[in-house]
Amino acid sequence: MIAIAGKPVHSGIAVGPIHIHHRSNQHPAQFSSLTPQEEWARYRRASIQASEQLLQLQETSSCRLGKDLAAIFQVQAALLDDPDFIEAVNVYLQRGFSAECAVLAAGEDCAAILLATPDGYMRSRAVDVRDLARRLANILSGEIHTVGNTPGILIADDLSPSEAVGLDTRSLVGLISCQGSSNSHTAILARAMDIPSLSGLNYESDWENKMAVLDGDRGYLYIDPDEATLADALNRQQQRQDQHKLLLAKLKEPCRTLDGHSVRLYANIGTPREAIAACENGCQGIGLFRSEYLYLGRDTCPTEEEQFIAYQQTVLAMNGMKVTIRTLDVGADKRVPYLDMPKEENPALGCRGIRYSLTHPELFRQQLRAILRAAAFGPISVMFPMVSSVEELRAAKSILVECQNELDQNGIPWGAVNIGTMIETPAAVIMADQLAQEVNFLSVGTNDLLQYALAADRMNPALESLMDPHHPALLRFLRYTAEMGHRYGCLVGVCGELAADPDMTLPLLQMGFDVLSVSPSALLTIREKIQSLTLGQPIA
Ligand code: PEP
Ligand code: MG
């Protein structure tokens, strides 16, 4: 047995075979040593495999993201049989190209034809053709196109948020992101999906398919576990399940402290599906819907209609409880290839969050219209990310009003929304008094606030020891935000990972926070913590 220490990212015990995700940077050879007929046979086999993959993806994403978003894979499967694409592949093969290069070249040709048409729908299919060509080329070169579809513990050097969104959680029992920090978005996703997870360890390529135990509580990975380790792991898995049942039973008791202070315990989600898990774990609302996850792991922008459906599904699933939708927070580590996002020297300090939305007003309006339309079906709040000035907030609010007018003019029903802002830049903390006068609520994003307060990149594992979430600077920022928010009549909450830290529940409540918003997997623990506390002083 080999035991390797890593950083715990999400608690829990996983037992299963190791699956290593390699990302290949090799370019396939342009010309083949095989005959065109042999390359044609390789291409046809890859085409059948791609069709099976797409069908599977359609099914899994339909469960996780809804049928409309999954339809994209259906479109790509149909493109596999497109006679123009097949003919183009054949032409390149006859010229002696390898099948890998023939499909990529044919994909580019078909994409160019589509991009030249006046029809917007046809133009938008160009990305599908390219993605399909890439999928075929990956299959031909033996690479895995999607990660995590093999049951077991997935090890990856690092996963981008889009790759993490593409994970099939039904087959994934554990996740190890070797280079990711415990505050990265991939770590947040592992917590949201409730998958035991570690980061910061090196692996050997011969671990593939070896049996392993991932201990997310103590931060260890055991390869070829001995009998005692395996028995201990299975035993602790059972204990966790028993504990979970006990916590579920406490849902019957109200979410308030022993001395009677009620707390709003909300959930952080990224897809409508997660709202269901959140409800099962007793959340009282959604405090953060990271809407950018609707944009990740795909090749085209979700349409207004797709977004509307996702928000409407969420609000209906919440059955009258509040849903807080944060507008698109792309940029920094959340790169979306099909959006206009120039490479930046310092992306964490770049055009992200509200800055991106304000400089791409049509995209922003599309999202705001979808949110407003969904608000006709239940209580929705809209929240703006990465705000660093009052002017930005006012600009966002005035676009919201324009969207309301536009919907009115077109006779489209919409509902009123509450407005809030994230507090995740030091500037927003210092301006919290003025920001609070513009909105109904403030919500502190401690993940970003910590990195900007300490000038330490949250994605950099080497700075992990610096990123002390209990740093007095962060605590002072929190206290000041709560005070200013209350002074100007706002509800104040925390939706960063700090809200899920049981050691911080008492200090946060004593500072006066009204709302704690945590990932669905942390709801039961934090609820029990609240129920066990005595505040000893009224909430300010
Ligand atoms: C935060 O920064 O704390 C937050 C909730 O936003 P995200 O983690 O999505 O950047
Ligand atoms: Mg943030």
Coordinates of C-alpha atoms and ligand atoms in Angstrom, one line a residue:
M1 CA 0.0 0.0 0.0
I2 CA 1.2 3.6 -0.8
A3 CA -0.1 6.5 1.4
I4 CA 0.2 10.0 -0.1
A5 CA -0.8 13.2 1.8
G6 CA -2.8 15.9 0.0
K7 CA -4.8 18.9 0.9
P8 CA -8.4 18.1 1.9
V9 CA -10.8 19.9 -0.4
H10 CA -14.1 18.2 0.4
S11 CA -14.7 15.7 3.2
G12 CA -15.8 12.1 2.8
I13 CA -14.3 8.7 1.9
A14 CA -14.2 7.4 -1.6
V15 CA -13.3 3.9 -2.6
G16 CA -12.7 2.8 -6.2
P17 CA -10.3 2.4 -9.1
I18 CA -8.0 5.3 -10.1
H19 CA -8.6 7.0 -13.4
I20 CA -6.0 9.5 -14.6
H21 CA -7.1 12.3 -16.9
H22 CA -4.3 13.3 -19.4
R23 CA -4.5 16.4 -21.4
S24 CA -2.4 15.8 -24.6
N25 CA -0.7 18.7 -26.3
Q26 CA 0.5 16.7 -29.2
H27 CA -0.5 17.6 -32.7
P28 CA -1.5 14.8 -35.0
A29 CA 0.7 14.1 -38.1
Q30 CA -0.8 15.8 -41.2
F31 CA 0.0 13.0 -43.7
S32 CA -0.6 9.3 -43.1
S33 CA 1.5 6.3 -43.9
L34 CA -1.8 4.3 -44.3
T35 CA -3.8 4.1 -47.5
P36 CA -6.8 6.5 -47.8
Q37 CA -9.1 3.4 -47.6
E38 CA -7.5 2.4 -44.2
E39 CA -7.8 6.0 -42.9
W40 CA -11.4 6.0 -44.1
A41 CA -12.1 2.9 -42.0
R42 CA -10.5 4.6 -39.0
Y43 CA -12.7 7.6 -39.5
R44 CA -15.9 5.6 -39.8
R45 CA -15.1 3.7 -36.6
A46 CA -14.4 7.0 -34.8
S47 CA -17.7 8.4 -36.2
I48 CA -19.7 5.5 -34.6
Q49 CA -17.8 6.1 -31.3
A50 CA -18.6 9.8 -31.4
S51 CA -22.2 9.1 -32.0
E52 CA -22.3 6.9 -28.9
Q53 CA -20.5 9.5 -26.8
L54 CA -22.9 12.2 -27.9
L55 CA -25.9 10.1 -27.0
Q56 CA -24.5 9.4 -23.6
L57 CA -23.7 13.1 -23.0
Q58 CA -27.2 14.1 -24.1
E59 CA -28.7 11.8 -21.5
T60 CA -26.4 12.8 -18.7
S61 CA -26.6 16.5 -19.3
S62 CA -30.4 16.3 -19.8
C63 CA -30.5 15.0 -16.2
R64 CA -28.2 17.7 -14.8
L65 CA -28.9 20.8 -16.9
G66 CA -32.3 20.2 -18.5
K67 CA -33.4 18.9 -21.9
D68 CA -33.0 22.2 -23.8
L69 CA -29.3 22.5 -22.9
A70 CA -28.7 18.9 -23.7
A71 CA -30.2 19.3 -27.2
I72 CA -26.8 20.7 -28.3
F73 CA -25.3 17.2 -28.3
Q74 CA -28.2 16.0 -30.4
V75 CA -27.4 18.7 -33.0
Q76 CA -23.8 17.6 -33.0
A77 CA -24.8 13.9 -33.5
A78 CA -26.9 14.9 -36.5
L79 CA -23.9 16.7 -38.0
L80 CA -22.0 13.4 -38.0
D81 CA -24.2 12.3 -40.8
D82 CA -24.0 15.6 -42.8
P83 CA -23.2 14.6 -46.4
D84 CA -21.1 17.8 -46.9
F85 CA -19.0 17.1 -43.9
I86 CA -18.5 13.4 -44.9
E87 CA -17.6 14.4 -48.4
A88 CA -15.1 17.0 -47.2
V89 CA -13.4 14.4 -45.0
N90 CA -13.2 12.0 -48.0
V91 CA -11.5 14.7 -50.2
Y92 CA -8.8 15.3 -47.6
L93 CA -8.2 11.5 -47.1
Q94 CA -7.8 11.1 -50.9
R95 CA -5.1 13.8 -50.7
G96 CA -3.2 11.5 -48.2
F97 CA -4.2 13.3 -45.0
S98 CA -4.3 11.4 -41.7
A99 CA -7.9 10.8 -40.5
E100 CA -7.2 13.2 -37.5
C101 CA -6.2 16.1 -39.8
A102 CA -8.9 15.3 -42.4
V103 CA -11.7 15.7 -39.8
L104 CA -10.2 18.9 -38.4
A105 CA -9.7 20.4 -41.9
A106 CA -13.2 19.3 -43.0
G107 CA -14.6 20.8 -39.8
E108 CA -12.9 24.1 -40.6
D109 CA -14.2 24.1 -44.2
C110 CA -17.8 23.4 -43.1
A111 CA -17.5 26.1 -40.3
A112 CA -16.3 28.7 -42.9
I113 CA -19.3 27.9 -45.2
L114 CA -21.7 28.2 -42.2
L115 CA -20.1 31.5 -41.0
A116 CA -20.6 33.0 -44.5
T117 CA -24.4 32.4 -44.5
P118 CA -26.8 35.3 -43.6
D119 CA -28.9 33.0 -41.4
G120 CA -27.9 33.6 -37.7
Y121 CA -29.0 30.1 -36.7
M122 CA -26.7 28.5 -39.4
R123 CA -23.8 30.7 -38.4
S124 CA -24.1 29.6 -34.8
R125 CA -23.8 26.0 -35.9
A126 CA -20.2 26.7 -36.9
V127 CA -19.0 26.1 -33.3
D128 CA -20.8 22.7 -33.3
V129 CA -19.0 21.6 -36.4
R130 CA -15.7 22.6 -35.0
D131 CA -16.4 20.9 -31.7
L132 CA -17.5 17.7 -33.4
A133 CA -14.3 17.7 -35.5
R134 CA -12.3 18.0 -32.4
R135 CA -14.2 15.2 -30.7
L136 CA -13.5 12.9 -33.8
A137 CA -9.8 13.9 -33.8
N138 CA -9.5 13.2 -30.1
I139 CA -11.1 9.8 -30.5
L140 CA -8.8 9.0 -33.4
S141 CA -5.7 9.9 -31.4
G142 CA -6.9 7.9 -28.5
E143 CA -7.5 10.8 -26.1
I144 CA -10.4 11.1 -23.7
H145 CA -12.7 13.9 -24.9
T146 CA -14.8 14.2 -21.8
V147 CA -13.4 13.6 -18.4
G148 CA -14.8 11.5 -15.6
N149 CA -17.0 9.1 -17.4
T150 CA -15.2 6.1 -16.1
P151 CA -16.4 5.0 -12.6
G152 CA -13.9 5.7 -9.9
I153 CA -11.5 8.3 -8.5
L154 CA -10.5 10.8 -11.1
I155 CA -7.0 12.3 -10.9
A156 CA -6.2 15.3 -13.1
D157 CA -3.3 17.7 -13.1
D158 CA -5.9 20.5 -13.0
L159 CA -9.4 20.8 -14.3
S160 CA -10.8 23.9 -15.8
P161 CA -14.3 24.9 -14.4
S162 CA -15.7 23.9 -17.8
E163 CA -14.2 20.4 -17.6
A164 CA -15.4 20.1 -14.0
V165 CA -18.9 21.0 -15.2
G166 CA -18.7 18.2 -17.8
L167 CA -18.0 15.5 -15.1
D168 CA -20.4 12.7 -14.9
T169 CA -21.0 12.6 -11.2
R170 CA -22.9 9.4 -11.3
S171 CA -19.7 7.5 -12.1
L172 CA -17.4 9.7 -10.1
V173 CA -16.7 8.8 -6.5
G174 CA -13.7 10.9 -5.8
L175 CA -11.8 13.8 -7.3
I176 CA -8.1 14.8 -7.1
S177 CA -7.0 18.0 -8.8
C178 CA -3.2 17.9 -8.4
Q179 CA -2.5 21.6 -8.9
G180 CA -5.8 23.2 -8.0
S181 CA -6.0 25.2 -4.8
S182 CA -8.7 24.4 -2.2
N183 CA -10.4 27.7 -3.0
S184 CA -10.5 27.3 -6.8
H185 CA -13.8 27.0 -8.6
T186 CA -13.1 23.3 -9.3
A187 CA -12.9 22.8 -5.5
I188 CA -16.2 24.7 -5.1
L189 CA -17.7 22.4 -7.7
A190 CA -16.4 19.3 -5.9
R191 CA -18.1 20.5 -2.7
A192 CA -21.3 21.4 -4.6
M193 CA -21.4 17.9 -6.1
D194 CA -20.5 16.4 -2.6
I195 CA -17.6 14.4 -4.0
P196 CA -14.7 13.7 -1.6
S197 CA -11.8 15.6 -2.9
L198 CA -8.1 16.4 -2.5
S199 CA -5.6 18.7 -4.1
G200 CA -1.9 19.2 -4.2
L201 CA -0.4 15.8 -4.6
N202 CA 1.7 14.2 -7.3
Y203 CA 0.7 10.9 -9.0
E204 CA 2.4 8.1 -10.9
S205 CA 1.1 7.1 -14.3
D206 CA 1.0 3.4 -13.3
W207 CA -1.7 4.1 -10.8
E208 CA -4.3 3.9 -13.6
N209 CA -7.0 1.3 -12.7
K210 CA -5.4 0.6 -9.3
M211 CA -7.8 0.3 -6.3
A212 CA -7.6 3.3 -4.0
V213 CA -9.1 4.9 -0.9
L214 CA -9.4 8.7 -0.9
D215 CA -9.8 10.1 2.6
G216 CA -11.1 13.7 2.2
D217 CA -11.4 14.1 6.0
R218 CA -7.7 13.4 6.8
G219 CA -6.2 14.4 3.4
Y220 CA -4.8 11.1 2.3
L221 CA -4.8 8.9 -0.8
Y222 CA -4.1 5.2 -0.3
I223 CA -3.1 3.2 -3.4
D224 CA -3.6 -0.6 -3.2
P225 CA -5.1 -0.2 0.3
D226 CA -4.4 -3.0 2.7
E227 CA -7.3 -4.8 4.4
A228 CA -7.3 -2.7 7.5
T229 CA -7.3 0.6 5.6
L230 CA -10.1 -0.7 3.3
A231 CA -12.2 -1.9 6.3
D232 CA -11.6 1.4 8.1
A233 CA -12.7 3.3 5.0
L234 CA -15.9 1.3 4.6
N235 CA -16.6 1.6 8.3
R236 CA -16.3 5.4 8.2
Q237 CA -18.4 5.6 5.1
Q238 CA -21.1 3.8 7.0
Q239 CA -20.7 6.2 10.0
R240 CA -21.1 9.2 7.7
Q241 CA -24.3 7.7 6.3
D242 CA -25.6 7.2 9.8
Q243 CA -24.6 10.7 10.8
H244 CA -26.3 12.1 7.7
K245 CA -29.6 10.3 8.7
L246 CA -29.4 12.0 12.2
L247 CA -28.8 15.4 10.6
L248 CA -31.7 14.9 8.3
A249 CA -33.9 14.2 11.3
K250 CA -33.0 17.6 12.7
L251 CA -34.6 19.3 9.8
K252 CA -37.8 19.1 11.6
E253 CA -36.5 21.6 14.2
P254 CA -36.4 25.3 13.2
C255 CA -33.1 26.8 12.0
R256 CA -32.4 29.0 15.1
T257 CA -30.0 29.2 17.9
L258 CA -30.7 27.9 21.4
D259 CA -31.5 31.4 22.5
G260 CA -34.0 31.9 19.8
H261 CA -32.3 33.8 16.9
S262 CA -33.6 32.6 13.6
V263 CA -31.0 32.4 10.8
R264 CA -31.7 32.3 7.1
L265 CA -29.7 29.3 5.8
Y266 CA -29.6 29.5 2.0
A267 CA -27.8 27.4 -0.7
N268 CA -25.2 28.1 -3.4
I269 CA -26.0 26.3 -6.6
G270 CA -24.8 26.3 -10.3
T271 CA -27.7 24.4 -12.0
P272 CA -31.4 24.0 -11.5
R273 CA -30.8 20.4 -10.5
E274 CA -28.8 21.4 -7.5
A275 CA -31.8 23.3 -6.2
I276 CA -33.5 20.0 -5.6
A277 CA -30.6 18.6 -3.5
A278 CA -30.6 21.9 -1.6
C279 CA -34.3 21.6 -0.8
E280 CA -33.8 18.0 0.4
N281 CA -31.2 19.3 2.8
G282 CA -33.5 21.9 4.2
C283 CA -32.4 25.2 2.6
Q284 CA -34.7 28.2 3.0
G285 CA -33.8 29.8 -0.3
I286 CA -31.0 30.1 -2.9
G287 CA -28.5 32.7 -1.8
L288 CA -26.2 32.3 -4.8
F289 CA -27.1 30.9 -8.2
R290 CA -23.7 31.0 -10.0
S291 CA -25.3 31.7 -13.4
E292 CA -22.0 31.4 -15.3
Y293 CA -22.2 27.6 -14.9
L294 CA -25.0 27.7 -17.5
Y295 CA -22.4 29.2 -19.9
L296 CA -19.5 26.7 -19.1
G297 CA -18.9 23.3 -20.6
R298 CA -20.6 24.1 -24.0
D299 CA -19.7 25.8 -27.2
T300 CA -22.3 28.5 -27.7
C301 CA -23.9 31.0 -25.4
P302 CA -27.1 29.9 -23.8
T303 CA -30.0 31.7 -25.5
E304 CA -32.3 34.0 -23.5
E305 CA -34.9 31.2 -23.8
E306 CA -32.5 28.5 -22.4
Q307 CA -31.6 30.8 -19.5
F308 CA -35.2 31.7 -18.8
I309 CA -36.0 27.9 -18.7
A310 CA -33.2 27.3 -16.2
Y311 CA -34.2 30.1 -13.9
Q312 CA -37.9 29.2 -14.2
Q313 CA -37.1 25.6 -13.3
T314 CA -35.2 26.8 -10.3
V315 CA -37.8 29.1 -9.0
L316 CA -40.5 26.5 -9.5
A317 CA -38.4 23.9 -7.7
M318 CA -38.0 26.3 -4.8
N319 CA -41.7 26.5 -4.4
G320 CA -42.1 30.1 -3.2
M321 CA -38.6 30.4 -1.5
K322 CA -36.2 33.1 -2.6
V323 CA -33.8 32.5 -5.5
T324 CA -30.9 34.9 -5.8
I325 CA -29.4 34.8 -9.3
R326 CA -26.0 36.3 -9.7
T327 CA -25.4 37.7 -13.1
L328 CA -22.7 36.3 -15.3
D329 CA -19.3 36.2 -13.4
V330 CA -16.9 35.1 -16.1
G331 CA -13.3 36.1 -16.3
A332 CA -10.3 35.1 -14.0
D333 CA -10.3 31.3 -14.0
K334 CA -13.8 31.0 -15.5
R335 CA -12.8 31.3 -19.2
V336 CA -15.6 30.8 -21.8
P337 CA -13.9 30.1 -25.2
Y338 CA -16.8 31.3 -27.3
L339 CA -17.1 34.7 -25.5
D340 CA -15.1 37.6 -26.5
M341 CA -12.5 37.4 -23.7
P342 CA -9.1 38.8 -24.7
K343 CA -6.1 37.3 -23.0
E344 CA -5.1 39.4 -19.9
E345 CA -1.9 39.6 -18.0
N346 CA -3.7 39.5 -14.6
P347 CA -7.2 38.0 -15.3
A348 CA -8.2 38.1 -11.6
L349 CA -7.8 41.8 -11.8
G350 CA -9.2 42.0 -15.3
C351 CA -12.5 42.4 -17.1
R352 CA -14.6 40.0 -15.0
G353 CA -18.0 40.0 -13.4
I354 CA -20.0 43.1 -13.7
R355 CA -17.2 44.7 -15.7
Y356 CA -17.6 42.1 -18.4
S357 CA -21.4 42.5 -18.4
L358 CA -21.3 46.3 -18.7
T359 CA -18.9 46.1 -21.6
H360 CA -21.1 43.5 -23.3
P361 CA -24.5 45.1 -22.9
E362 CA -26.4 42.8 -25.3
L363 CA -25.3 39.7 -23.5
F364 CA -26.1 41.4 -20.2
R365 CA -29.6 42.4 -21.4
Q366 CA -30.3 38.9 -22.6
Q367 CA -29.6 37.6 -19.2
L368 CA -31.5 40.3 -17.3
R369 CA -34.6 39.7 -19.5
A370 CA -34.4 36.0 -18.8
I371 CA -34.2 36.7 -15.1
L372 CA -37.1 39.2 -15.1
R373 CA -39.3 36.8 -17.1
A374 CA -38.6 33.9 -14.6
A375 CA -39.4 36.3 -11.8
A376 CA -43.1 36.1 -12.9
F377 CA -43.1 32.6 -11.5
G378 CA -41.7 33.2 -8.0
P379 CA -39.5 35.4 -5.9
I380 CA -36.2 36.2 -7.5
S381 CA -33.4 38.6 -6.5
V382 CA -30.7 39.7 -8.9
M383 CA -27.2 40.2 -7.6
F384 CA -24.2 41.7 -9.3
P385 CA -20.7 40.3 -9.0
M386 CA -17.3 42.0 -8.6
V387 CA -18.7 45.5 -8.0
S388 CA -16.1 48.0 -7.1
S389 CA -17.9 51.3 -7.4
V390 CA -21.3 52.9 -6.9
E391 CA -21.3 53.9 -10.6
E392 CA -21.1 50.3 -11.7
L393 CA -24.0 49.4 -9.6
R394 CA -26.1 52.3 -10.9
A395 CA -25.2 51.4 -14.5
A396 CA -26.3 47.8 -13.9
K397 CA -29.5 49.0 -12.3
S398 CA -30.4 51.3 -15.1
I399 CA -29.9 48.5 -17.7
L400 CA -32.3 46.4 -15.6
V401 CA -34.9 49.2 -15.8
E402 CA -34.4 49.4 -19.5
C403 CA -35.0 45.6 -19.8
Q404 CA -38.2 46.0 -17.8
N405 CA -39.4 48.7 -20.2
E406 CA -38.5 46.6 -23.2
L407 CA -40.4 43.6 -21.9
D408 CA -43.4 45.9 -21.2
Q409 CA -43.3 47.3 -24.7
N410 CA -43.3 43.8 -26.1
G411 CA -46.1 42.7 -23.8
I412 CA -43.9 40.0 -22.2
P413 CA -44.8 39.2 -18.6
W414 CA -42.1 39.7 -16.0
G415 CA -41.9 40.0 -12.2
A416 CA -40.3 42.5 -9.8
V417 CA -36.9 41.6 -8.4
N418 CA -35.0 42.5 -5.3
I419 CA -31.5 43.9 -6.1
G420 CA -28.3 43.0 -4.3
T421 CA -24.6 43.4 -4.7
M422 CA -21.8 41.1 -3.9
I423 CA -19.1 42.5 -1.6
E424 CA -15.9 40.9 -2.8
T425 CA -13.5 43.8 -3.5
P426 CA -11.9 45.9 -0.8
A427 CA -13.4 48.9 -2.6
A428 CA -16.9 47.5 -2.2
V429 CA -16.3 47.1 1.6
I430 CA -15.1 50.6 2.0
M431 CA -18.1 51.9 -0.1
A432 CA -20.5 49.5 1.6
D433 CA -22.5 52.5 3.1
Q434 CA -23.1 54.0 -0.3
L435 CA -23.7 50.6 -2.0
A436 CA -26.2 49.7 0.7
Q437 CA -28.3 52.7 -0.2
E438 CA -28.7 51.4 -3.7
V439 CA -29.8 47.9 -3.0
N440 CA -32.0 45.6 -0.9
F441 CA -29.1 43.3 0.3
L442 CA -25.4 42.8 0.5
S443 CA -23.7 39.4 0.2
V444 CA -20.1 39.0 1.0
G445 CA -18.1 36.8 -1.4
T446 CA -15.3 35.8 1.0
N447 CA -13.4 33.7 -1.6
D448 CA -12.6 36.7 -3.7
L449 CA -12.6 39.2 -0.9
L450 CA -9.9 37.2 0.8
Q451 CA -7.7 37.1 -2.3
Y452 CA -8.1 40.8 -2.9
A453 CA -7.6 41.7 0.7
L454 CA -4.4 39.7 1.0
A455 CA -3.3 40.3 -2.6
A456 CA -2.9 36.5 -2.9
D457 CA -4.2 34.7 -6.0
R458 CA -6.9 32.2 -4.8
M459 CA -5.8 29.8 -7.7
N460 CA -2.2 29.7 -6.6
P461 CA -1.6 26.5 -4.5
A462 CA 1.7 27.9 -3.4
L463 CA -0.1 30.7 -1.5
E464 CA -2.5 28.4 0.2
S465 CA -0.9 28.8 3.6
L466 CA -1.2 32.6 3.3
M467 CA -5.0 32.4 2.5
D468 CA -6.1 32.2 6.1
P469 CA -9.9 32.5 6.0
H470 CA -9.8 33.7 9.6
H471 CA -7.3 36.5 8.8
P472 CA -8.2 39.5 11.0
A473 CA -8.2 41.8 7.9
L474 CA -11.1 39.7 6.4
L475 CA -12.9 39.6 9.7
R476 CA -12.7 43.4 10.0
F477 CA -14.1 43.7 6.4
L478 CA -16.9 41.4 7.3
R479 CA -17.8 43.3 10.5
Y480 CA -17.8 46.6 8.7
T481 CA -19.9 45.4 5.8
A482 CA -22.5 44.0 8.3
E483 CA -22.6 47.2 10.2
M484 CA -23.0 49.4 7.1
G485 CA -25.6 47.1 5.5
H486 CA -27.7 47.2 8.6
R487 CA -27.3 51.0 9.0
Y488 CA -28.9 51.5 5.6
G489 CA -31.6 48.9 6.0
C490 CA -30.1 46.0 4.0
L491 CA -30.1 42.3 4.7
V492 CA -26.5 41.2 4.9
G493 CA -25.2 37.7 4.1
V494 CA -22.1 35.7 3.4
C495 CA -22.1 33.4 0.4
G496 CA -18.4 32.6 0.1
E497 CA -16.9 29.4 1.4
L498 CA -16.4 30.9 4.9
A499 CA -20.1 30.6 5.5
A500 CA -19.7 26.8 5.4
D501 CA -17.0 26.8 8.0
P502 CA -18.6 25.7 11.3
D503 CA -15.9 27.5 13.3
M504 CA -17.1 30.7 11.8
T505 CA -20.9 30.3 12.3
L506 CA -20.9 31.9 15.8
P507 CA -18.6 34.8 14.9
L508 CA -20.6 35.6 11.7
L509 CA -23.9 35.5 13.6
Q510 CA -22.4 37.7 16.3
M511 CA -21.3 40.2 13.7
G512 CA -25.0 40.4 12.7
F513 CA -25.1 38.5 9.4
D514 CA -28.7 37.6 8.6
V515 CA -28.0 35.0 5.8
L516 CA -25.5 32.2 5.5
S517 CA -25.4 30.7 2.0
V518 CA -23.5 27.4 1.6
S519 CA -23.2 24.6 -0.8
P520 CA -26.0 22.0 -0.6
S521 CA -23.6 19.5 1.0
A522 CA -22.8 21.8 3.9
L523 CA -26.4 22.7 4.7
L524 CA -27.1 20.0 7.3
T525 CA -23.8 20.6 9.2
I526 CA -24.3 24.3 9.4
R527 CA -27.9 24.0 10.4
E528 CA -27.0 21.7 13.2
K529 CA -24.2 24.1 14.3
I530 CA -26.7 27.0 14.4
Q531 CA -29.1 24.9 16.4
S532 CA -26.4 24.1 19.0
L533 CA -25.3 27.7 19.5
T534 CA -26.1 30.4 22.1
L535 CA -25.4 33.9 20.7
G536 CA -25.6 35.5 24.0
Q537 CA -26.3 38.9 22.5
P538 CA -29.0 40.1 20.2
I539 CA -28.2 40.2 16.5
A540 CA -27.4 43.9 15.7
Ligands
PEP1 C1 -16.9 34.6 -3.6 O1 -16.0 35.2 -4.3 O2 -16.8 34.4 -2.4 C2 -18.0 34.0 -4.3 C3 -19.1 33.5 -3.7 O3 -18.0 34.0 -5.7 P1 -17.1 32.9 -6.5 O4 -16.5 31.9 -5.6 O5 -18.0 32.3 -7.5 O6 -16.1 33.8 -7.2
MG2 MG -16.4 35.7 -6.3

